C-alpha positions as CSV (number, residue, x, y, z in Angstrom):
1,X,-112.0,48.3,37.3
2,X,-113.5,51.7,36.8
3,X,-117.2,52.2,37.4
4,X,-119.0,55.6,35.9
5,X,-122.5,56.2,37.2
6,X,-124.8,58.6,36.2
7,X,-127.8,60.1,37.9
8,X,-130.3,63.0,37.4
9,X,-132.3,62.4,34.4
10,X,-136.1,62.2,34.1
11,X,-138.8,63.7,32.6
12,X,-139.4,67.6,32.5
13,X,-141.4,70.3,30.9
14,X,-140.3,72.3,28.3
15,X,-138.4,75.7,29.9
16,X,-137.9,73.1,32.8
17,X,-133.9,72.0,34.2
18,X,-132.5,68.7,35.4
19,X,-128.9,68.3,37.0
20,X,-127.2,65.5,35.7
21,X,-123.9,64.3,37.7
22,X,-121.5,61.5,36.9
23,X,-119.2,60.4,39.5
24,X,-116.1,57.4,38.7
25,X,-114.7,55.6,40.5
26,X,-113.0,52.3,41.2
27,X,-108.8,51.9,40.0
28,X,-107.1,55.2,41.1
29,X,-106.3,56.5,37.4
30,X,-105.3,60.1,36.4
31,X,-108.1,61.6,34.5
32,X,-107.8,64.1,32.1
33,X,-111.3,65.4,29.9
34,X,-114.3,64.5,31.2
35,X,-117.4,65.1,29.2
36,X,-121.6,64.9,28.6
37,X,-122.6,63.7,24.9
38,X,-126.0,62.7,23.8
39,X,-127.7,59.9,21.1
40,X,-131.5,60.4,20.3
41,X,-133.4,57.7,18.3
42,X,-132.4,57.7,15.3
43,X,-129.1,60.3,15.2
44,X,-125.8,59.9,15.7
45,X,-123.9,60.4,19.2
46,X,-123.3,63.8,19.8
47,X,-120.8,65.9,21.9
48,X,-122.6,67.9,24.7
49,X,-120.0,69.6,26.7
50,X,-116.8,69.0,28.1
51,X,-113.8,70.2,30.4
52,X,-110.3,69.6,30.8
53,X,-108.8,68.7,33.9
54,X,-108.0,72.6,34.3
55,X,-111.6,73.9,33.9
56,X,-112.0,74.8,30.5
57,X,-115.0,74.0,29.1
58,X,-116.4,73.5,25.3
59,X,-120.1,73.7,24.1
60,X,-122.0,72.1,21.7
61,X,-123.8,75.4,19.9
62,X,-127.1,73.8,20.8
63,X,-127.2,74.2,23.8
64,X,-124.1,76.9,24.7
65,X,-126.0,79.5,26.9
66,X,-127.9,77.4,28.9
67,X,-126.3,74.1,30.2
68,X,-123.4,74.1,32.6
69,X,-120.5,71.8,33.1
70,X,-118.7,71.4,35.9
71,X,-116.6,68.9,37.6
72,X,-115.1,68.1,41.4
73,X,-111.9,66.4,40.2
74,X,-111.3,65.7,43.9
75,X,-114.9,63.4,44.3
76,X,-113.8,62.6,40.3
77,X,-117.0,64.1,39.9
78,X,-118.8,65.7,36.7
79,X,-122.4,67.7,36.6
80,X,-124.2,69.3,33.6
81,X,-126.7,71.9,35.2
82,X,-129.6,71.8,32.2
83,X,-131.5,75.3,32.0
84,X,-134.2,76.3,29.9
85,X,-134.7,72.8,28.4
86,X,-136.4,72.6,25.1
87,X,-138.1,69.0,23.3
88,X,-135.2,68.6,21.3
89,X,-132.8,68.1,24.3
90,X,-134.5,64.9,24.8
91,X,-132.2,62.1,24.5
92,X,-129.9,59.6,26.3
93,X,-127.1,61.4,27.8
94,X,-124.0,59.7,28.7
95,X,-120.9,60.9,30.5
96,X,-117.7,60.4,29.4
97,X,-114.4,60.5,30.9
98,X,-111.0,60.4,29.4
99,X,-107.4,58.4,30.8
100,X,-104.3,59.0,29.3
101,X,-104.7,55.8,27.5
102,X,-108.2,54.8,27.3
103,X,-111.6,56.6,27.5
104,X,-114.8,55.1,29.9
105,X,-118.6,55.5,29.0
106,X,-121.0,55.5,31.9
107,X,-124.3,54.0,31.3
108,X,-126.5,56.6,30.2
109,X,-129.8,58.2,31.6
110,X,-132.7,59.3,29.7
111,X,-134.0,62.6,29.5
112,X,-137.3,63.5,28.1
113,X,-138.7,67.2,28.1
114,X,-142.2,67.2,26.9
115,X,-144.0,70.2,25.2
């Protein structure tokens, strides 16, 4: 069975930056898109960022200009580097990856920046 787990949330000042990595792992499965989206209390889940299995990455316009994706697809490996972190990023964050046939969620990590 496939296993996503996330790391690298916390708590952070505004202007402050977290790394956030989710590695899978598990059945040997080709993956294709992997991706970062969000839920805060109270709103829906939201896309983040995500990158094909070639490197090309989309933005939410949030937060285009200062998060980063990137992804090891031989350690089947995604990050999102978080810069210049405002209150409003403050959310869970879950990672997402995509199979031909079926998508996996990993189990989200909480980031809170404070003002």
């Amino acid at each position: 069975q496939v296993q996503l787990v996330e790391s690298g949330g916390g708590l952070v000042q505004a202007g402050g930056s977290l790394r956030l990595s989710c590695a899978a792992s598990g059945s040997n499965f080709s993956i294709k898109n992997m991706g970062w989206y969000r839920q805060a209390p109270g709103k829906q889940r939201e896309l983040v960022a995500d990158m094909t299995s070639s490197g090309v990455p989309k933005y939410a316009d949030s937060v285009r200009g200062r998060f980063t994706i990137s992804r090891d697809n031989a350690k089947n490996t995604v990050y999102l580097q978080m810069n210049s972190l405002k209150p409003e990023d403050t959310a869970v964050y879950y990672c997402r990856v995509m199979s031909p046939r079926i998508s996996f969620w990993g189990q989200g990590t909480q980031v809170t920046v404070s003002s």
